[in-house]
N, C-alpha and C. Protein backbone atom coordinates (compact mmCIF):
# COMPACT_ATOMS: atom_id res chain seq x y z
N UNK A 1 17.06 103.03 -114.41
CA UNK A 1 16.89 101.67 -114.57
C UNK A 1 17.86 101.00 -113.45
N UNK A 2 18.96 101.28 -113.16
CA UNK A 2 19.82 100.99 -112.15
C UNK A 2 19.22 101.14 -110.72
N UNK A 3 18.48 102.39 -110.54
CA UNK A 3 17.95 102.52 -109.12
C UNK A 3 16.84 101.49 -109.13
N UNK A 4 16.02 101.19 -109.94
CA UNK A 4 15.08 100.10 -109.88
C UNK A 4 15.46 98.75 -109.49
N UNK A 5 16.60 98.33 -110.19
CA UNK A 5 17.13 97.15 -109.92
C UNK A 5 17.76 97.11 -108.57
N UNK A 6 18.38 98.28 -108.11
CA UNK A 6 18.86 98.00 -106.76
C UNK A 6 17.76 98.16 -105.60
N UNK A 7 16.69 98.90 -105.95
CA UNK A 7 15.46 98.84 -105.09
C UNK A 7 14.96 97.46 -104.93
N UNK A 8 14.99 96.66 -106.17
CA UNK A 8 14.20 95.42 -106.08
C UNK A 8 15.31 94.56 -105.33
N UNK A 9 16.58 94.68 -105.62
CA UNK A 9 17.44 93.69 -104.91
C UNK A 9 17.34 93.98 -103.21
N UNK A 10 17.23 95.18 -102.88
CA UNK A 10 17.30 95.44 -101.36
C UNK A 10 15.99 95.07 -100.88
N UNK A 11 14.74 95.17 -101.63
CA UNK A 11 13.51 94.72 -101.15
C UNK A 11 13.58 93.32 -101.10
N UNK A 12 13.88 92.44 -101.94
CA UNK A 12 14.08 91.05 -101.81
C UNK A 12 14.87 90.80 -100.52
N UNK A 13 15.99 91.43 -100.47
CA UNK A 13 16.92 90.95 -99.19
C UNK A 13 16.42 91.45 -97.97
N UNK A 14 15.78 92.65 -97.75
CA UNK A 14 15.18 92.72 -96.44
C UNK A 14 13.98 92.02 -96.17
N UNK A 15 13.18 91.66 -97.24
CA UNK A 15 11.94 90.72 -97.01
C UNK A 15 12.46 89.45 -96.38
N UNK A 16 13.69 88.72 -97.07
CA UNK A 16 14.04 87.63 -96.57
C UNK A 16 14.53 87.61 -94.99
N UNK A 17 14.98 89.08 -94.72
CA UNK A 17 15.44 89.12 -93.33
C UNK A 17 14.25 89.24 -92.29
N UNK A 18 13.15 89.86 -92.89
CA UNK A 18 12.16 89.87 -92.10
C UNK A 18 11.31 88.69 -91.83
N UNK A 19 11.40 87.81 -93.07
CA UNK A 19 10.67 86.42 -92.84
C UNK A 19 11.52 85.51 -92.00
N UNK A 20 12.86 85.62 -91.93
CA UNK A 20 13.76 84.88 -91.00
C UNK A 20 13.57 85.22 -89.57
N UNK A 21 13.55 86.68 -89.47
CA UNK A 21 13.49 86.94 -88.04
C UNK A 21 11.99 86.69 -87.52
N UNK A 22 10.92 86.65 -88.19
CA UNK A 22 9.69 86.07 -87.79
C UNK A 22 9.33 84.73 -87.50
N UNK A 23 10.23 83.90 -88.34
CA UNK A 23 10.53 82.30 -88.16
C UNK A 23 11.18 81.96 -86.87
N UNK A 24 12.32 82.66 -86.85
CA UNK A 24 13.28 82.47 -85.52
C UNK A 24 12.43 82.84 -84.38
N UNK A 25 11.71 83.96 -84.29
CA UNK A 25 10.82 84.33 -83.03
C UNK A 25 9.95 83.37 -82.78
N UNK A 26 9.23 82.81 -83.74
CA UNK A 26 8.32 81.55 -83.57
C UNK A 26 9.19 80.29 -82.95
N UNK A 27 10.22 80.06 -83.56
CA UNK A 27 11.21 78.78 -83.13
C UNK A 27 11.59 79.11 -81.68
N UNK A 28 11.84 80.18 -81.41
CA UNK A 28 12.27 80.45 -79.99
C UNK A 28 11.19 80.32 -78.96
N UNK A 29 9.90 80.96 -79.24
CA UNK A 29 8.97 80.78 -78.36
C UNK A 29 8.48 79.27 -78.20
N UNK A 30 8.47 78.49 -79.34
CA UNK A 30 8.22 77.13 -79.23
C UNK A 30 9.03 76.26 -78.43
N UNK A 31 10.42 76.62 -78.52
CA UNK A 31 11.40 76.19 -77.80
C UNK A 31 11.23 76.39 -76.31
N UNK A 32 10.82 77.54 -75.95
CA UNK A 32 10.59 77.98 -74.56
C UNK A 32 9.28 77.51 -74.09
N UNK A 33 8.29 77.15 -74.88
CA UNK A 33 7.14 76.67 -74.48
C UNK A 33 7.28 75.32 -74.03
N UNK A 34 7.95 74.72 -75.03
CA UNK A 34 8.10 73.23 -75.00
C UNK A 34 8.97 72.86 -73.71
N UNK A 35 10.11 73.85 -73.28
CA UNK A 35 10.81 73.51 -72.06
C UNK A 35 9.84 73.87 -70.77
N UNK A 36 9.13 74.96 -71.00
CA UNK A 36 8.34 75.18 -69.84
C UNK A 36 7.23 73.87 -69.46
N UNK A 37 6.77 73.16 -70.73
CA UNK A 37 5.85 72.15 -70.64
C UNK A 37 6.38 71.08 -69.96
N UNK A 38 7.92 70.71 -70.61
CA UNK A 38 8.60 69.55 -69.83
C UNK A 38 8.79 69.64 -68.35
N UNK A 39 9.16 70.92 -68.00
CA UNK A 39 9.35 71.15 -66.58
C UNK A 39 8.09 70.94 -65.82
N UNK A 40 6.89 71.32 -66.45
CA UNK A 40 5.86 71.15 -65.85
C UNK A 40 5.27 69.79 -65.72
N UNK A 41 5.58 68.95 -66.73
CA UNK A 41 5.31 67.52 -66.71
C UNK A 41 6.10 66.86 -65.59
N UNK A 42 7.59 67.21 -65.48
CA UNK A 42 8.36 66.59 -64.58
C UNK A 42 7.88 66.92 -63.29
N UNK A 43 7.64 68.07 -62.93
CA UNK A 43 7.35 68.55 -61.65
C UNK A 43 6.01 67.81 -61.21
N UNK A 44 4.85 67.91 -62.15
CA UNK A 44 3.73 67.37 -61.70
C UNK A 44 3.76 65.65 -61.65
N UNK A 45 4.78 65.16 -62.44
CA UNK A 45 4.78 63.91 -62.28
C UNK A 45 5.31 63.17 -61.07
N UNK A 46 6.47 63.90 -60.49
CA UNK A 46 7.00 63.75 -59.30
C UNK A 46 6.25 63.96 -57.90
N UNK A 47 5.17 64.76 -58.09
CA UNK A 47 4.28 64.88 -57.07
C UNK A 47 3.25 63.79 -56.91
N UNK A 48 3.21 63.08 -57.96
CA UNK A 48 2.21 61.75 -58.09
C UNK A 48 2.84 60.56 -57.27
N UNK A 49 2.89 60.70 -55.95
CA UNK A 49 3.42 59.84 -55.05
C UNK A 49 2.37 58.63 -54.87
N UNK A 50 3.03 57.36 -54.55
CA UNK A 50 2.19 56.28 -54.32
C UNK A 50 1.85 56.55 -52.69
N UNK A 51 0.76 56.52 -52.36
CA UNK A 51 0.18 56.61 -50.96
C UNK A 51 0.61 55.39 -50.12
N UNK A 52 0.43 54.14 -50.87
CA UNK A 52 0.40 53.12 -49.88
C UNK A 52 2.02 52.53 -49.84
N UNK A 53 2.89 52.91 -50.55
CA UNK A 53 4.26 52.91 -50.50
C UNK A 53 4.96 54.00 -49.42
N UNK A 54 4.24 55.02 -49.61
CA UNK A 54 4.63 56.18 -48.58
C UNK A 54 4.30 55.88 -47.17
N UNK A 55 3.20 55.19 -46.86
CA UNK A 55 2.75 54.67 -45.67
C UNK A 55 3.72 53.67 -45.08
N UNK A 56 4.44 52.95 -46.01
CA UNK A 56 5.40 51.86 -45.63
C UNK A 56 6.79 52.56 -45.31
N UNK A 57 7.06 53.75 -45.59
CA UNK A 57 8.14 54.45 -45.47
C UNK A 57 9.01 54.84 -46.60
N UNK A 58 8.66 54.47 -47.85
CA UNK A 58 9.20 54.50 -49.08
C UNK A 58 8.71 55.64 -49.80
N UNK A 59 9.68 56.62 -50.42
CA UNK A 59 9.08 57.44 -51.41
C UNK A 59 9.01 57.20 -52.83
N UNK A 60 7.66 56.43 -53.43
CA UNK A 60 7.73 56.17 -54.68
C UNK A 60 6.66 56.80 -55.46
N UNK A 61 6.99 57.04 -56.75
CA UNK A 61 6.17 57.83 -57.52
C UNK A 61 5.28 56.70 -58.51
N UNK A 62 4.07 57.16 -58.52
CA UNK A 62 2.95 56.32 -59.10
C UNK A 62 3.12 56.53 -60.72
N UNK A 63 3.58 55.66 -61.29
CA UNK A 63 3.81 55.77 -62.79
C UNK A 63 2.43 56.18 -63.67
N UNK A 64 1.40 55.53 -63.41
CA UNK A 64 0.20 55.75 -64.08
C UNK A 64 -0.17 57.17 -63.84
N UNK A 65 -0.24 57.54 -62.39
CA UNK A 65 -0.84 58.84 -62.33
C UNK A 65 0.15 60.00 -62.91
N UNK A 66 1.44 59.82 -62.86
CA UNK A 66 2.50 60.62 -63.55
C UNK A 66 2.33 60.67 -65.01
N UNK A 67 1.84 59.54 -65.63
CA UNK A 67 1.61 59.59 -67.21
C UNK A 67 0.08 60.29 -67.37
N UNK A 68 -0.64 60.20 -66.54
CA UNK A 68 -1.91 60.90 -66.65
C UNK A 68 -1.68 62.43 -66.49
N UNK A 69 -1.02 62.93 -65.60
CA UNK A 69 -0.78 64.37 -65.51
C UNK A 69 0.03 64.87 -66.79
N UNK A 70 0.86 64.20 -67.17
CA UNK A 70 1.69 64.49 -68.35
C UNK A 70 0.68 64.65 -69.66
N UNK A 71 -0.10 63.68 -69.77
CA UNK A 71 -1.06 63.71 -70.88
C UNK A 71 -2.04 64.72 -70.87
N UNK A 72 -2.43 65.25 -69.65
CA UNK A 72 -3.37 66.32 -69.52
C UNK A 72 -2.45 67.50 -70.09
N UNK A 73 -1.38 67.66 -69.41
CA UNK A 73 -0.76 69.13 -69.61
C UNK A 73 -0.24 69.07 -71.12
N UNK A 74 0.16 68.02 -71.81
CA UNK A 74 0.25 67.99 -73.39
C UNK A 74 -1.14 68.39 -73.94
N UNK A 75 -2.23 67.59 -73.52
CA UNK A 75 -3.36 68.13 -74.09
C UNK A 75 -3.53 69.45 -74.24
N UNK A 76 -3.38 70.08 -73.06
CA UNK A 76 -3.63 71.59 -72.98
C UNK A 76 -2.57 72.33 -73.79
N UNK A 77 -1.46 71.82 -73.95
CA UNK A 77 -0.65 72.49 -74.74
C UNK A 77 -0.92 72.41 -76.26
N UNK A 78 -1.45 71.42 -76.60
CA UNK A 78 -1.77 71.33 -78.25
C UNK A 78 -3.10 72.13 -78.43
N UNK A 79 -3.43 72.76 -77.63
CA UNK A 79 -4.60 73.69 -77.81
C UNK A 79 -4.06 75.09 -78.36
N UNK A 80 -2.78 75.34 -78.02
CA UNK A 80 -1.99 76.41 -78.39
C UNK A 80 -1.92 76.54 -79.87
N UNK A 81 -1.96 77.39 -80.63
CA UNK A 81 -1.70 77.60 -82.32
C UNK A 81 -0.26 77.10 -82.71
N UNK A 82 0.52 77.36 -81.72
CA UNK A 82 1.88 77.04 -82.23
C UNK A 82 2.02 75.61 -82.34
N UNK A 83 1.45 74.69 -81.47
CA UNK A 83 1.81 73.34 -81.46
C UNK A 83 0.46 72.57 -82.07
N UNK A 84 -0.36 73.17 -82.71
CA UNK A 84 -1.59 72.56 -83.10
C UNK A 84 -1.30 71.86 -84.51
N UNK A 85 -0.41 72.25 -85.27
CA UNK A 85 -0.14 71.62 -86.66
C UNK A 85 0.68 70.43 -86.41
N UNK A 86 1.31 70.09 -85.29
CA UNK A 86 2.25 69.04 -85.10
C UNK A 86 1.95 68.03 -84.00
N UNK A 87 2.63 67.14 -83.52
CA UNK A 87 2.47 66.36 -82.49
C UNK A 87 3.54 66.43 -81.52
N UNK A 88 3.24 66.23 -80.24
CA UNK A 88 4.24 66.17 -79.25
C UNK A 88 4.22 64.87 -78.55
N UNK A 89 5.58 64.00 -78.46
CA UNK A 89 5.62 62.73 -78.16
C UNK A 89 6.35 63.04 -76.73
N UNK A 90 6.15 62.14 -75.72
CA UNK A 90 6.77 62.22 -74.53
C UNK A 90 7.14 60.80 -74.09
N UNK A 91 8.25 61.04 -73.37
CA UNK A 91 8.73 59.84 -72.57
C UNK A 91 9.25 60.31 -71.33
N UNK A 92 8.92 59.30 -70.30
CA UNK A 92 9.15 59.63 -68.87
C UNK A 92 10.00 58.57 -68.28
N UNK A 93 11.13 58.95 -67.45
CA UNK A 93 11.83 58.07 -66.81
C UNK A 93 11.71 58.32 -65.28
N UNK A 94 11.36 57.20 -64.62
CA UNK A 94 11.25 57.51 -63.13
C UNK A 94 12.21 56.71 -62.39
N UNK A 95 12.75 57.57 -61.35
CA UNK A 95 13.65 56.99 -60.56
C UNK A 95 13.28 56.95 -58.92
N UNK A 96 13.00 56.02 -58.49
CA UNK A 96 12.65 55.96 -57.04
C UNK A 96 13.16 54.58 -56.29
N UNK A 97 12.68 54.55 -55.21
CA UNK A 97 12.83 53.42 -54.34
C UNK A 97 12.61 52.13 -54.94
N UNK A 98 11.59 52.06 -55.75
CA UNK A 98 10.97 50.73 -56.21
C UNK A 98 11.71 50.32 -57.55
N UNK A 99 11.72 51.51 -58.34
CA UNK A 99 12.07 51.26 -60.05
C UNK A 99 13.65 51.32 -60.00
N UNK A 100 14.39 51.67 -58.88
CA UNK A 100 15.90 51.94 -58.85
C UNK A 100 16.50 53.06 -59.34
N UNK A 101 17.53 53.23 -59.20
CA UNK A 101 18.35 54.66 -59.62
C UNK A 101 19.38 54.40 -60.83
N UNK A 102 19.03 53.33 -61.47
CA UNK A 102 19.98 52.99 -62.61
C UNK A 102 19.84 53.97 -63.76
N UNK A 103 21.05 54.63 -63.99
CA UNK A 103 20.90 55.59 -65.07
C UNK A 103 20.82 57.00 -64.57
N UNK A 104 20.58 57.27 -63.45
CA UNK A 104 20.28 58.71 -62.87
C UNK A 104 21.44 59.68 -63.16
N UNK A 105 22.57 59.10 -63.13
CA UNK A 105 23.85 59.89 -63.11
C UNK A 105 23.85 60.49 -64.60
N UNK A 106 23.31 60.05 -65.62
CA UNK A 106 23.11 60.49 -66.80
C UNK A 106 22.35 62.02 -67.02
N UNK A 107 21.62 62.08 -66.19
CA UNK A 107 20.92 63.36 -66.08
C UNK A 107 21.48 64.09 -65.11
N UNK A 108 22.72 63.85 -64.54
CA UNK A 108 23.57 64.75 -63.54
C UNK A 108 22.63 64.90 -62.08
N UNK A 109 21.94 63.91 -61.72
CA UNK A 109 21.61 63.75 -60.67
C UNK A 109 22.33 62.83 -59.61
N UNK A 110 21.87 63.00 -58.28
CA UNK A 110 22.49 62.02 -57.30
C UNK A 110 21.58 60.92 -56.91
N UNK A 111 21.85 59.71 -56.75
CA UNK A 111 21.21 58.66 -56.42
C UNK A 111 20.56 58.55 -55.12
N UNK A 112 19.51 58.05 -54.83
CA UNK A 112 19.02 58.08 -53.55
C UNK A 112 17.67 59.11 -53.18
N UNK A 113 17.57 59.79 -54.30
CA UNK A 113 16.42 60.66 -54.20
C UNK A 113 15.57 60.40 -55.31
N UNK A 114 14.30 60.30 -55.31
CA UNK A 114 13.36 60.16 -56.43
C UNK A 114 13.42 61.47 -57.31
N UNK A 115 13.16 60.97 -58.60
CA UNK A 115 13.24 61.82 -59.60
C UNK A 115 12.41 61.54 -60.81
N UNK A 116 11.92 62.53 -61.61
CA UNK A 116 11.15 62.27 -62.89
C UNK A 116 11.92 62.90 -64.11
N UNK A 117 12.28 62.29 -65.10
CA UNK A 117 12.77 62.96 -66.50
C UNK A 117 11.96 62.90 -67.41
N UNK A 118 11.47 63.69 -67.99
CA UNK A 118 10.44 64.00 -68.97
C UNK A 118 11.19 64.41 -70.32
N UNK A 119 11.13 63.79 -71.55
CA UNK A 119 11.63 64.15 -72.70
C UNK A 119 10.46 64.27 -73.64
N UNK A 120 10.29 65.61 -74.13
CA UNK A 120 9.24 66.00 -75.17
C UNK A 120 9.93 66.23 -76.51
N UNK A 121 9.32 65.83 -77.48
CA UNK A 121 9.75 65.87 -78.86
C UNK A 121 8.57 66.37 -79.77
N UNK A 122 8.78 67.69 -80.18
CA UNK A 122 7.62 68.15 -81.22
C UNK A 122 8.09 67.70 -82.60
N UNK A 123 7.23 67.21 -83.34
CA UNK A 123 7.33 66.92 -84.76
C UNK A 123 6.17 67.58 -85.51
N UNK A 124 6.52 68.25 -86.48
CA UNK A 124 5.47 68.92 -87.31
C UNK A 124 6.10 69.50 -88.60
N UNK A 125 5.21 70.18 -89.36
CA UNK A 125 5.74 70.96 -90.47
C UNK A 125 7.04 71.87 -90.19
N UNK A 126 7.65 72.09 -91.33
CA UNK A 126 9.03 72.91 -91.22
C UNK A 126 8.52 74.17 -90.79
N UNK A 127 9.30 74.80 -89.75
CA UNK A 127 8.93 75.97 -89.17
C UNK A 127 9.30 77.29 -90.08
N UNK A 128 10.51 77.24 -90.61
CA UNK A 128 11.16 78.10 -91.56
C UNK A 128 10.70 78.15 -92.77
N UNK A 129 10.44 79.39 -93.37
CA UNK A 129 9.62 79.47 -94.67
C UNK A 129 10.89 79.68 -95.79
N UNK A 130 12.20 79.87 -95.37
CA UNK A 130 13.20 79.85 -96.37
C UNK A 130 13.71 78.63 -96.82
N UNK A 131 14.08 78.35 -97.99
CA UNK A 131 14.24 77.06 -98.26
C UNK A 131 15.60 76.34 -97.75
N UNK A 132 16.53 77.07 -97.34
CA UNK A 132 17.87 76.54 -96.81
C UNK A 132 17.90 76.36 -95.36
N UNK A 133 16.80 76.68 -94.64
CA UNK A 133 16.57 76.49 -93.21
C UNK A 133 15.68 75.33 -92.90
N UNK A 134 15.68 74.36 -92.28
CA UNK A 134 15.01 73.38 -91.72
C UNK A 134 15.11 73.15 -90.22
N UNK A 135 13.71 73.00 -89.70
CA UNK A 135 13.46 72.75 -88.15
C UNK A 135 12.28 72.26 -88.10
N UNK A 136 11.88 70.87 -88.26
CA UNK A 136 10.59 70.40 -88.23
C UNK A 136 10.45 69.35 -86.86
N UNK A 137 11.69 69.14 -86.20
CA UNK A 137 11.50 68.66 -85.07
C UNK A 137 12.71 68.90 -84.15
N UNK A 138 12.28 69.00 -82.74
CA UNK A 138 13.01 69.34 -81.80
C UNK A 138 12.66 68.81 -80.47
N UNK A 139 13.39 68.73 -79.49
CA UNK A 139 13.45 67.93 -78.16
C UNK A 139 13.92 68.75 -77.17
N UNK A 140 13.18 68.62 -75.96
CA UNK A 140 13.52 69.16 -74.74
C UNK A 140 13.49 68.22 -73.69
N UNK A 141 14.41 68.34 -72.65
CA UNK A 141 14.22 67.37 -71.64
C UNK A 141 14.28 68.05 -70.39
N UNK A 142 13.61 67.74 -69.12
CA UNK A 142 13.42 68.44 -68.03
C UNK A 142 13.39 67.30 -66.80
N UNK A 143 13.97 67.60 -65.65
CA UNK A 143 14.25 66.71 -64.60
C UNK A 143 13.92 67.48 -63.46
N UNK A 144 13.05 66.66 -62.62
CA UNK A 144 12.65 67.23 -61.15
C UNK A 144 12.97 66.03 -60.18
N UNK A 145 13.91 66.50 -59.37
CA UNK A 145 14.33 65.54 -58.14
C UNK A 145 13.91 66.12 -56.84
N UNK A 146 13.42 65.23 -56.10
CA UNK A 146 13.04 65.35 -54.74
C UNK A 146 14.45 65.89 -54.07
N UNK A 147 14.10 66.77 -52.98
CA UNK A 147 15.15 67.20 -52.37
C UNK A 147 14.65 67.28 -50.85
N UNK A 148 15.25 66.37 -49.89
CA UNK A 148 14.86 66.47 -48.52
C UNK A 148 15.90 66.11 -47.39
């Protein structure tokens, strides 16, 4: 009887470890995918320059085109099974010659060069199946700055 009780205790313990490992692997993959998505949105947004302003000698980013690029990339990411059950919210901050460079230091960047900062927040059901762990929302931020 003692052997049965020990076997059941170890089986329950190791099952908990396996569930935790599987959930943590999904969490790490989601964090990595969200980070790469934020980097792609920032890089794509910074490449959406305003051609009319560029002809006048200013390097300015077209806000509407940058938002559209970000929306397309987020829509593609939502097709992945890991993001399909939740939602991804984005916010974009653009620093350029027209919009100014106020607050660019908070991202660790130098003023005078255009930059795009994208913050993505995933919100969905709790990722972890164990009752004492909770992760239903997480955020990643990426910044792309022009170097010339």
